[in-house]
Coordinates of C-alpha atoms and ligand atoms in Angstrom, one line a residue:
M106 CA -0.3 -0.3 0.0
P107 CA 1.5 3.4 -1.3
I108 CA 2.5 5.6 1.9
D109 CA 0.1 7.5 3.5
I110 CA 1.7 11.1 4.2
T111 CA -1.9 13.1 4.5
D112 CA -1.7 14.0 8.2
N113 CA 1.9 14.6 8.6
C114 CA 5.3 14.7 5.7
N115 CA 8.2 13.8 8.3
I116 CA 9.9 11.3 7.7
G117 CA 10.7 10.9 11.9
Y118 CA 7.0 10.6 12.2
L119 CA 6.1 8.3 9.1
C120 CA 8.8 5.6 10.3
T121 CA 8.5 5.6 14.3
E122 CA 4.8 7.2 15.4
K123 CA 3.1 6.8 12.7
Q124 CA 3.9 3.1 12.4
C125 CA 2.4 2.9 15.9
Y126 CA -1.4 4.6 14.9
I127 CA -1.4 1.4 12.1
G128 CA -0.8 -1.4 14.3
N129 CA 3.3 -1.7 14.1
G130 CA 4.0 -0.3 17.7
N131 CA 4.8 -3.9 19.4
K132 CA 6.4 -5.4 15.8
I133 CA 10.6 -5.4 15.8
A134 CA 11.9 -1.8 13.8
F135 CA 15.4 -3.4 14.4
R136 CA 17.9 -6.1 16.1
W137 CA 20.5 -4.7 16.9
I138 CA 23.6 -7.1 16.6
D139 CA 27.1 -6.1 18.1
L140 CA 30.3 -6.7 17.5
N141 CA 30.3 -9.3 20.1
G142 CA 27.3 -11.1 18.6
L143 CA 25.1 -9.1 21.8
V144 CA 21.8 -8.9 20.6
K145 CA 18.6 -5.9 21.1
D146 CA 15.7 -5.9 19.5
Y147 CA 13.7 -2.5 19.2
T148 CA 10.4 -2.7 18.7
F149 CA 8.6 0.0 17.0
T150 CA 7.4 2.2 20.2
E151 CA 10.5 2.3 21.6
L152 CA 12.6 3.7 18.5
H153 CA 9.3 5.7 18.3
T154 CA 10.3 6.7 22.3
E155 CA 13.7 7.8 22.2
S156 CA 13.6 9.6 18.3
S157 CA 11.3 11.9 20.0
R158 CA 13.1 11.9 23.3
F159 CA 16.2 12.7 21.4
A160 CA 14.0 15.7 19.5
N161 CA 13.3 16.9 22.8
V162 CA 16.9 16.8 23.5
L163 CA 18.4 19.1 20.8
K164 CA 14.6 21.1 21.6
N165 CA 16.1 21.4 25.1
L166 CA 19.3 23.2 23.6
G167 CA 17.4 26.1 21.4
Y168 CA 17.9 23.8 18.2
K169 CA 14.7 25.0 15.4
I170 CA 13.4 24.0 12.0
G171 CA 16.7 23.8 9.7
D172 CA 19.5 24.4 12.2
V173 CA 21.8 21.4 11.2
F174 CA 23.1 18.6 12.9
F175 CA 25.1 15.6 12.0
T176 CA 25.8 11.8 13.4
F177 CA 29.1 11.5 13.0
L178 CA 29.1 7.7 14.7
P179 CA 29.7 3.9 12.9
K180 CA 27.3 2.5 12.6
S181 CA 24.8 2.6 15.9
T182 CA 21.9 2.1 17.0
E183 CA 22.2 6.1 18.3
Q184 CA 23.0 7.2 14.9
I185 CA 20.0 5.6 13.6
I186 CA 18.0 7.6 17.4
S187 CA 19.5 10.6 16.9
F188 CA 18.7 11.2 13.2
L189 CA 15.0 10.1 13.8
G190 CA 14.8 13.1 16.6
S191 CA 16.3 15.3 14.5
L192 CA 14.2 15.0 11.0
K193 CA 11.1 14.7 13.7
L194 CA 12.4 18.4 15.1
Q195 CA 12.4 19.8 11.0
L196 CA 16.3 20.2 11.7
V197 CA 18.3 19.8 8.3
T198 CA 20.1 16.2 9.1
G199 CA 22.9 14.9 8.2
T200 CA 25.7 11.9 8.1
L201 CA 29.2 11.8 7.7
F202 CA 30.8 8.9 7.3
S203 CA 33.3 7.4 10.6
N204 CA 36.5 7.4 9.0
F205 CA 36.2 10.8 7.5
G206 CA 39.9 12.7 8.1
E207 CA 40.2 16.4 9.6
D208 CA 39.9 17.9 6.1
A209 CA 37.0 15.7 5.1
L210 CA 34.8 17.2 8.3
L211 CA 35.8 20.4 7.8
D212 CA 35.0 20.3 4.4
R213 CA 31.7 19.3 5.3
L214 CA 30.7 20.7 8.4
G215 CA 32.0 24.5 7.5
N216 CA 30.0 24.4 4.2
A217 CA 26.6 22.8 5.9
E218 CA 27.1 25.7 8.9
A219 CA 26.4 22.8 11.5
K220 CA 25.3 24.2 14.9
V221 CA 25.4 20.4 16.3
I222 CA 26.9 17.0 16.0
I223 CA 27.0 14.1 17.9
T224 CA 29.9 11.8 18.1
K225 CA 31.7 9.5 20.2
K226 CA 34.8 10.5 22.3
S227 CA 37.3 9.0 20.4
F228 CA 36.4 11.7 17.5
L229 CA 36.5 14.5 19.7
K230 CA 40.0 15.4 18.6
K231 CA 39.4 15.6 15.1
I232 CA 36.5 18.2 15.8
I233 CA 38.1 20.0 18.3
K234 CA 41.3 20.3 15.4
I235 CA 38.6 22.5 13.0
K236 CA 36.1 23.7 16.0
E237 CA 37.9 27.3 14.9
K238 CA 37.2 26.8 12.1
L239 CA 33.5 26.5 12.9
P240 CA 32.3 29.6 14.2
R241 CA 28.3 28.4 13.9
L242 CA 29.0 25.4 15.6
E243 CA 27.7 25.3 18.9
H244 CA 27.6 21.8 20.5
I245 CA 29.6 18.2 20.7
I246 CA 27.1 15.6 22.0
L247 CA 29.4 12.8 22.9
V248 CA 27.5 9.1 22.8
D249 CA 30.3 7.0 25.4
I250 CA 30.7 9.8 28.2
D251 CA 28.4 9.7 31.5
D252 CA 29.0 13.9 32.5
H253 CA 29.1 16.5 30.6
L254 CA 32.1 17.4 30.3
S255 CA 31.7 21.5 29.4
E256 CA 29.1 23.1 28.5
S257 CA 29.1 22.6 25.1
V258 CA 30.6 19.1 24.8
M259 CA 28.0 17.4 26.4
S260 CA 26.9 13.5 27.2
Y261 CA 24.3 11.8 25.3
S262 CA 23.0 9.3 27.8
K263 CA 22.7 12.7 30.2
L264 CA 20.7 14.7 28.5
M265 CA 18.4 11.5 27.7
N266 CA 17.5 10.4 30.3
A267 CA 16.6 14.4 31.0
A268 CA 14.7 14.4 28.3
D269 CA 10.7 13.5 27.6
I270 CA 9.8 10.9 25.9
T271 CA 6.5 12.6 24.5
F272 CA 7.6 14.7 21.3
K273 CA 4.4 16.6 19.2
V274 CA 6.1 16.4 15.6
E275 CA 4.7 19.3 14.0
M276 CA 2.8 19.3 10.7
T277 CA 6.3 18.9 7.6
R278 CA 5.2 20.3 4.4
P279 CA 6.4 18.1 1.5
D280 CA 9.6 20.6 1.0
T281 CA 10.7 21.3 3.8
P282 CA 14.4 20.1 3.5
S283 CA 15.5 17.1 5.6
I284 CA 18.0 15.4 4.4
L285 CA 22.4 16.3 3.1
H286 CA 24.6 13.7 2.1
Y287 CA 27.9 15.3 1.0
T288 CA 29.3 14.1 -2.7
S289 CA 32.5 14.0 -3.6
G290 CA 32.8 16.1 -7.3
S291 CA 36.1 15.5 -9.3
T292 CA 36.8 19.4 -8.8
G293 CA 36.3 21.7 -6.0
K294 CA 35.2 20.7 -2.8
P295 CA 32.4 17.9 -1.6
K296 CA 28.7 19.0 -2.5
G297 CA 25.7 18.9 -0.1
A298 CA 23.2 17.2 -1.9
L299 CA 19.6 18.4 -0.1
H300 CA 17.0 16.8 0.0
A301 CA 13.5 17.4 1.3
H302 CA 10.8 15.5 3.6
K303 CA 8.5 13.9 0.6
S304 CA 11.8 11.7 -0.9
I305 CA 10.0 9.2 2.0
L306 CA 7.4 8.6 -1.0
M307 CA 9.9 7.5 -3.4
Q308 CA 12.0 5.6 -1.2
S309 CA 8.5 4.2 0.6
K310 CA 7.6 3.3 -3.3
T311 CA 11.1 1.9 -4.8
T312 CA 11.5 -0.6 -1.1
E313 CA 7.5 -1.8 -1.9
D314 CA 8.3 -2.3 -6.3
I315 CA 11.4 -2.9 -6.2
L316 CA 13.4 -4.8 -3.2
Q317 CA 9.3 -6.0 -3.1
L318 CA 9.3 -5.6 1.1
L319 CA 6.0 -7.7 2.5
P320 CA 5.1 -7.1 6.2
D321 CA 7.0 -10.0 8.1
D322 CA 9.9 -9.7 6.3
V323 CA 13.4 -9.4 8.0
F324 CA 15.8 -6.9 6.1
W325 CA 19.5 -6.4 6.1
C326 CA 21.0 -3.3 4.3
T327 CA 24.8 -3.6 4.9
A328 CA 25.3 0.1 3.8
D329 CA 27.4 2.4 5.8
Q330 CA 24.3 5.3 7.1
G331 CA 27.1 7.5 6.8
W332 CA 26.2 7.5 2.3
V333 CA 22.5 7.9 1.0
T334 CA 22.2 4.2 0.5
G335 CA 22.1 3.7 4.5
T336 CA 20.0 6.4 5.2
S337 CA 17.4 5.5 2.1
Y338 CA 17.0 1.7 2.4
G339 CA 19.3 1.5 5.8
I340 CA 16.2 3.5 7.1
I341 CA 13.5 5.0 5.9
G342 CA 12.1 2.8 2.8
P343 CA 12.0 0.0 5.0
W344 CA 10.5 1.9 8.2
S345 CA 7.6 3.8 5.8
L346 CA 6.2 0.4 5.6
G347 CA 7.1 -1.2 8.8
I348 CA 9.3 -3.9 7.9
S349 CA 11.7 -5.2 10.2
Q350 CA 15.6 -4.6 9.5
I351 CA 18.5 -5.7 11.2
H352 CA 21.7 -2.9 11.9
Y353 CA 25.0 -5.2 12.5
A354 CA 28.2 -3.2 14.0
G355 CA 30.7 -4.8 11.8
G356 CA 31.9 -4.8 8.1
Y357 CA 32.8 -7.3 5.6
D358 CA 33.2 -10.6 7.6
A359 CA 32.1 -13.1 5.1
E360 CA 31.7 -15.9 8.7
A361 CA 29.5 -13.1 11.2
W362 CA 27.2 -12.4 7.5
F363 CA 26.7 -16.0 6.8
K364 CA 25.6 -16.6 10.2
M365 CA 23.7 -13.8 10.4
L366 CA 21.7 -14.3 6.8
A367 CA 21.0 -17.3 8.2
E368 CA 20.7 -17.3 12.0
Q369 CA 18.3 -14.3 11.6
R370 CA 16.3 -15.6 8.3
V371 CA 17.5 -12.8 6.6
T372 CA 15.0 -12.3 3.8
V373 CA 15.8 -9.3 1.3
W374 CA 19.5 -8.3 1.6
Y375 CA 20.8 -5.4 -0.6
T376 CA 24.6 -5.3 -0.4
A377 CA 27.5 -4.2 -2.1
P378 CA 29.5 -5.6 -5.5
T379 CA 32.8 -4.8 -3.9
A380 CA 31.1 -7.4 -0.8
L381 CA 29.7 -9.8 -3.2
R382 CA 33.3 -9.6 -5.3
M383 CA 35.0 -9.9 -1.6
L384 CA 32.6 -13.1 -1.5
M385 CA 33.6 -14.8 -4.4
R386 CA 37.2 -15.3 -2.6
E387 CA 35.2 -17.9 -0.3
D388 CA 36.2 -21.5 -0.9
D389 CA 32.5 -22.9 -2.4
S390 CA 32.7 -25.0 0.3
F391 CA 32.0 -22.5 2.6
F392 CA 29.0 -21.7 1.3
E393 CA 27.4 -25.4 2.0
N394 CA 27.6 -24.4 6.2
W395 CA 25.0 -21.6 5.9
D396 CA 21.2 -22.1 5.3
L397 CA 20.0 -19.8 3.3
S398 CA 16.7 -21.0 2.7
N399 CA 14.8 -17.9 3.9
L400 CA 16.7 -15.5 1.7
R401 CA 14.5 -14.7 -1.1
C402 CA 16.7 -12.1 -3.4
I403 CA 19.9 -10.5 -3.1
F404 CA 20.0 -6.7 -4.0
S405 CA 23.0 -4.8 -5.1
V406 CA 23.7 -1.0 -5.6
G407 CA 26.9 1.3 -5.8
E408 CA 29.3 -0.2 -8.1
P409 CA 28.7 -1.7 -11.1
L410 CA 27.3 -5.7 -11.0
N411 CA 29.8 -7.8 -13.0
P412 CA 27.6 -10.5 -14.9
E413 CA 30.7 -13.0 -13.1
V414 CA 28.8 -12.4 -9.7
I415 CA 25.3 -13.1 -10.7
L416 CA 26.6 -16.1 -12.3
W417 CA 28.5 -16.9 -9.6
A418 CA 25.7 -16.4 -7.2
R419 CA 23.0 -18.4 -9.2
R420 CA 25.6 -21.8 -9.1
V421 CA 26.3 -21.7 -5.4
L422 CA 24.1 -19.6 -3.4
G423 CA 21.4 -20.5 -5.7
K424 CA 20.0 -16.8 -6.0
D425 CA 19.2 -13.7 -8.7
I426 CA 21.7 -10.8 -7.4
Y427 CA 19.2 -7.5 -9.0
D428 CA 21.3 -4.8 -9.2
T429 CA 20.3 -1.2 -8.9
W430 CA 21.3 2.6 -10.2
F431 CA 21.0 5.5 -7.9
Q432 CA 22.9 8.1 -6.7
T433 CA 23.5 10.8 -3.3
E434 CA 21.1 13.6 -6.0
T435 CA 18.5 10.7 -6.8
G436 CA 17.8 10.0 -3.2
S437 CA 16.2 6.3 -4.5
I438 CA 16.8 4.3 -6.7
M439 CA 15.9 5.2 -10.5
I440 CA 17.0 2.6 -12.6
S441 CA 16.5 -1.4 -11.6
N442 CA 16.6 -4.9 -12.1
R443 CA 13.7 -6.4 -9.8
P444 CA 11.9 -10.0 -8.6
G445 CA 9.4 -10.7 -12.2
L446 CA 12.0 -8.6 -14.8
E447 CA 14.3 -11.4 -16.6
I448 CA 18.3 -10.3 -15.6
K449 CA 20.5 -9.6 -18.3
P450 CA 23.5 -9.5 -16.5
G451 CA 25.8 -6.7 -17.2
S452 CA 23.1 -4.4 -17.3
M453 CA 21.5 -2.5 -14.2
G454 CA 17.3 -3.2 -15.3
I455 CA 14.8 0.2 -16.5
P456 CA 14.4 2.6 -15.2
L457 CA 12.0 2.5 -12.2
H458 CA 7.6 3.3 -13.0
G459 CA 7.3 6.5 -14.1
I460 CA 11.0 7.7 -14.2
Q461 CA 11.7 8.4 -17.6
A462 CA 16.0 8.1 -18.2
A463 CA 17.8 8.4 -21.5
I464 CA 20.5 8.6 -22.8
V465 CA 21.8 12.3 -24.4
D466 CA 24.9 13.7 -26.4
D467 CA 26.3 16.7 -25.4
D468 CA 24.3 18.7 -26.9
G469 CA 21.0 17.4 -24.9
T470 CA 19.9 14.4 -28.7
L471 CA 18.6 11.6 -27.7
L472 CA 20.7 8.7 -28.7
P473 CA 19.3 6.2 -30.1
S474 CA 19.7 2.0 -28.5
G475 CA 24.0 0.7 -28.6
V476 CA 25.0 4.1 -28.5
Q477 CA 27.0 5.7 -25.3
G478 CA 26.8 8.8 -24.4
N479 CA 25.5 10.9 -20.8
L480 CA 22.9 9.5 -18.5
C481 CA 19.9 11.7 -17.8
V482 CA 17.1 11.9 -16.0
R483 CA 13.5 14.1 -16.4
P484 CA 13.6 15.8 -12.9
G485 CA 10.7 15.7 -10.7
W486 CA 10.6 13.2 -9.3
D487 CA 10.4 13.1 -5.0
S488 CA 13.9 12.5 -3.6
M489 CA 15.1 14.0 -6.1
F490 CA 17.5 16.9 -4.5
I491 CA 16.4 20.4 -3.6
T492 CA 19.6 22.0 -4.0
Y493 CA 23.3 21.4 -3.1
F494 CA 23.2 23.8 0.0
N495 CA 25.1 26.8 0.0
N496 CA 25.8 26.1 -3.5
E497 CA 22.9 26.4 -6.1
E498 CA 25.2 27.5 -8.7
I499 CA 26.7 23.8 -9.3
Y500 CA 22.7 22.7 -8.7
R501 CA 21.9 24.8 -11.7
S502 CA 24.7 23.9 -13.8
K503 CA 22.9 20.0 -13.4
F504 CA 20.4 20.7 -14.9
K505 CA 20.3 21.4 -19.1
Y506 CA 17.8 20.6 -22.1
G507 CA 15.1 19.8 -20.1
W508 CA 17.6 16.5 -17.8
Y509 CA 19.6 16.4 -14.7
W510 CA 22.6 14.9 -15.7
T511 CA 23.7 12.4 -14.3
G512 CA 27.9 12.9 -14.4
D513 CA 27.5 8.8 -15.8
T514 CA 27.1 7.6 -19.4
A515 CA 25.8 4.2 -19.9
K516 CA 23.7 3.2 -23.3
I517 CA 20.2 1.6 -23.9
D518 CA 19.5 -1.5 -25.6
E519 CA 16.4 -2.7 -27.6
D520 CA 15.0 -3.3 -25.0
G521 CA 15.2 -0.4 -22.6
Y522 CA 17.4 -2.0 -20.4
F523 CA 20.1 0.0 -19.9
W524 CA 24.6 -0.7 -19.3
F525 CA 26.8 1.7 -16.9
M526 CA 30.2 2.6 -18.9
G527 CA 31.9 5.0 -16.8
R528 CA 31.8 8.2 -15.3
S529 CA 32.1 11.8 -17.8
D530 CA 34.0 13.4 -15.4
D531 CA 37.1 11.8 -13.1
V532 CA 35.0 11.4 -9.5
I533 CA 37.4 7.5 -8.9
N534 CA 34.6 4.7 -7.7
T535 CA 36.6 2.3 -4.9
A536 CA 34.2 0.1 -3.4
G537 CA 31.0 1.9 -4.3
H538 CA 32.7 5.4 -2.3
L539 CA 32.4 8.6 -4.6
V540 CA 36.4 10.0 -4.2
S541 CA 37.4 12.8 -5.6
P542 CA 40.6 13.6 -6.6
F543 CA 41.3 16.8 -6.9
E544 CA 40.3 16.3 -2.6
V545 CA 42.8 13.7 -2.7
E546 CA 45.5 15.6 -4.2
S547 CA 44.7 18.8 -2.4
A548 CA 45.8 16.5 0.6
L549 CA 49.1 14.9 -0.8
L550 CA 50.2 19.0 -1.2
E551 CA 49.9 19.7 2.6
I552 CA 52.9 17.6 2.5
S553 CA 56.5 19.6 2.0
E554 CA 58.3 17.1 0.1
I555 CA 55.6 17.1 -2.6
A556 CA 55.2 19.3 -5.3
E557 CA 53.0 17.7 -7.4
S558 CA 50.3 16.0 -7.8
G559 CA 48.0 14.5 -9.7
V560 CA 45.5 11.6 -8.4
I561 CA 43.3 8.7 -10.5
G562 CA 41.4 5.2 -10.2
V563 CA 43.2 2.6 -12.2
P564 CA 40.3 -0.9 -12.5
D565 CA 40.9 -3.3 -9.7
E566 CA 39.7 -6.5 -9.6
I567 CA 37.8 -6.6 -5.8
L568 CA 36.9 -2.6 -5.8
F569 CA 36.4 -1.6 -9.3
E570 CA 38.5 1.4 -8.8
K571 CA 41.3 1.9 -6.8
V572 CA 42.6 5.4 -5.7
V573 CA 46.6 5.8 -7.1
A574 CA 48.8 8.8 -6.5
F575 CA 51.7 10.2 -9.1
I576 CA 53.6 12.6 -6.8
S577 CA 56.8 15.2 -7.9
I578 CA 58.7 16.2 -5.5
N579 CA 60.7 18.7 -4.2
K580 CA 64.3 18.4 -4.8
N581 CA 67.3 16.9 -2.4
V582 CA 64.0 15.1 -1.1
E583 CA 64.6 10.9 -0.9
W584 CA 61.9 9.0 -1.5
T585 CA 61.7 6.4 1.3
R586 CA 59.5 3.9 3.0
D587 CA 58.8 6.4 5.9
L588 CA 58.3 9.1 3.3
E589 CA 55.5 6.7 1.6
L590 CA 53.9 5.7 5.1
K591 CA 54.2 9.2 6.3
V592 CA 51.7 10.3 3.0
R593 CA 49.4 7.2 3.4
L594 CA 48.7 8.4 6.7
H595 CA 48.2 12.0 6.6
V596 CA 45.7 10.8 3.5
S597 CA 44.1 8.8 5.9
N598 CA 43.9 11.3 8.2
K599 CA 42.7 14.3 5.6
A600 CA 40.9 13.0 3.9
S601 CA 39.8 9.5 4.9
S602 CA 40.8 5.7 4.5
I603 CA 39.1 4.9 1.8
A604 CA 41.1 8.0 -0.6
T605 CA 44.2 6.9 0.9
P606 CA 46.0 5.4 -2.5
Q607 CA 46.2 2.3 -2.8
E608 CA 49.1 3.0 -5.2
I609 CA 51.8 5.9 -5.3
F610 CA 54.3 7.0 -8.4
V611 CA 57.6 9.2 -8.1
I612 CA 57.6 10.8 -11.5
D613 CA 59.8 14.4 -12.2
S614 CA 56.6 16.6 -13.2
I615 CA 52.9 16.2 -12.9
P616 CA 51.3 16.6 -16.7
K617 CA 49.6 19.0 -17.1
N618 CA 47.6 21.8 -20.2
K619 CA 48.6 25.5 -21.0
S620 CA 46.3 26.2 -18.4
G621 CA 48.0 24.6 -16.0
K622 CA 44.9 21.7 -15.7
I623 CA 45.8 18.0 -14.4
M624 CA 45.4 15.7 -17.1
R625 CA 44.2 13.1 -15.3
R626 CA 44.0 11.2 -18.7
V627 CA 47.5 11.3 -19.2
L628 CA 48.6 9.2 -15.9
K629 CA 45.8 6.7 -16.5
A630 CA 47.3 6.1 -19.6
K631 CA 50.6 5.9 -18.3
Y632 CA 49.2 3.9 -15.5
M633 CA 47.7 1.1 -18.2
G634 CA 51.0 0.9 -20.9
A635 CA 48.6 2.5 -23.7
D636 CA 48.8 4.9 -26.2
L637 CA 49.1 8.4 -24.2
G638 CA 46.7 10.1 -27.1
D639 CA 47.3 14.0 -28.5
I640 CA 49.3 15.2 -26.0
S641 CA 50.1 18.4 -28.0
T642 CA 48.4 20.9 -26.2
L643 CA 50.0 19.7 -23.0
D644 CA 53.4 20.4 -20.6
I645 CA 55.6 17.5 -19.8
Ligands
LIG855 P1 26.8 7.7 -4.9 O1 26.1 9.2 -5.0 O2 28.2 8.4 -3.7 O3 25.9 7.3 -4.2 O4 27.9 8.0 -5.9 C1 27.0 7.7 -7.3 C2 27.5 6.2 -8.4 O5 27.9 5.6 -8.2 C3 26.8 6.8 -10.2 O6 26.7 7.8 -10.1 C4 27.4 5.2 -10.3 O7 28.2 6.4 -11.1 C5 28.1 4.7 -9.5 N1 26.9 3.7 -8.8 C6 25.3 3.3 -8.3 N2 24.6 2.5 -8.7 C7 25.5 1.8 -10.2 C8 25.6 0.4 -10.3 N3 24.5 -0.1 -9.9 N4 25.7 0.1 -11.2 C9 27.3 1.6 -12.1 N5 27.6 2.4 -11.1 C10 26.5 2.7 -10.1

């Protein structure tokens, strides 16, 4: 049944309080499983009261509609509860990947003019280091201290204990801003894709039509809540329909994951190609240990799903994997495979009913089937981002000739199936995470020994792409193992561990064109041993 938003369009309300009204109060909203295997169930009633309590925490601290709140936590119950609580109060609610380093945090918190953040003690020093550059930041709430450290560094449990469990969610308009996710481009700083509360309509619809979840299903989405899949499908879509979910604290672990699928009787599983490719390294016999009879199907998102993975899953698990395509900006699945539709291994499937996607050339002309071009979507769907926060100009530049330009290239076959071809920019997709070469290059240039840097993504069997850096070092500097370690550590601390180059090459100078732009195409050709193409305009 389509979600009913007539009484209130608030995401926090629809995922919790409304579920209690329609009879799901005693149903398990999620089973939390920690790294030691400890299990704790949260009913929809508990999710509702705890998130209301957190809404009161923020309200008592003086926050009101439109203020910006961020979670900066690993997967945790506090992340989920505070996320929904903040939405109940109609704050702009951002989530940050827990691996982010100082520069990555500063770019995002600074651009968003964040006022309040929830995090943990061991992450505090990263925030303290940049706090002076964040004049709007008023409160830091720590989930693992018993008492407040100061008027601005406060204890989650103490604040929660003092807060009421009843909170009246004010009538929220469909267009009221809701979730803020930052995404990396190939140039400039990361951009904050802002969504509105009505995005829940699409997350709910795709959960019904594509993931095809049913009331008694047990759903598990492995994505981290720092990214769009983790919020759209690890929180909103399933709970808008009152579906029970599994939330597991850990990352990839073949043994733990299959134990979970079997013991928790997961019926629908949403994961990523990198994880599936890692599973393919296990011996076939490993999979005989688990009873997967409850598992109906597997979905995947974030990077191309190679046909071999689909064929492997059919052979070894006896299941189909359905590839889905979407982006931070689209907020929900746009193109996908789904049960009931023939899978063409290697294709992303077809657009969702009501979504018009097309392949166009650089002038906006529609291209015929079989021809590669820009993947575009006709604007107007409910989960479409409403702006890039404090960056309206770049937002507008994404819309041309009546289309939203996704930045991906693809082609359509004669049956209307879409086939992903690549990115039209230099953004690197490593293990389903977009990494900006510019961010890594900037972090590298902060190291005094490095004179120039150029960063590219190159094909990788497991990660789809890996980050590779080319650098030139200053005269009289020797490239040593210690310096290499220093470089890696620096990028990890400043950007994130996923952005840390897997390979670093020291070269005499970085190829640039006459206007000083780094020619990543040339670096890539150099790496791949390919023809360098026309380099007549290059300064090399
Ligand atoms: P993000 O905004 O970080 O979620 O990344 C979105 C990008 O990931 C898309 O623009 C694609 O480049 C890539 N992507 C997402 N899903 C798929 C898919 N099913 N196949 C190929 N690439 C994908």
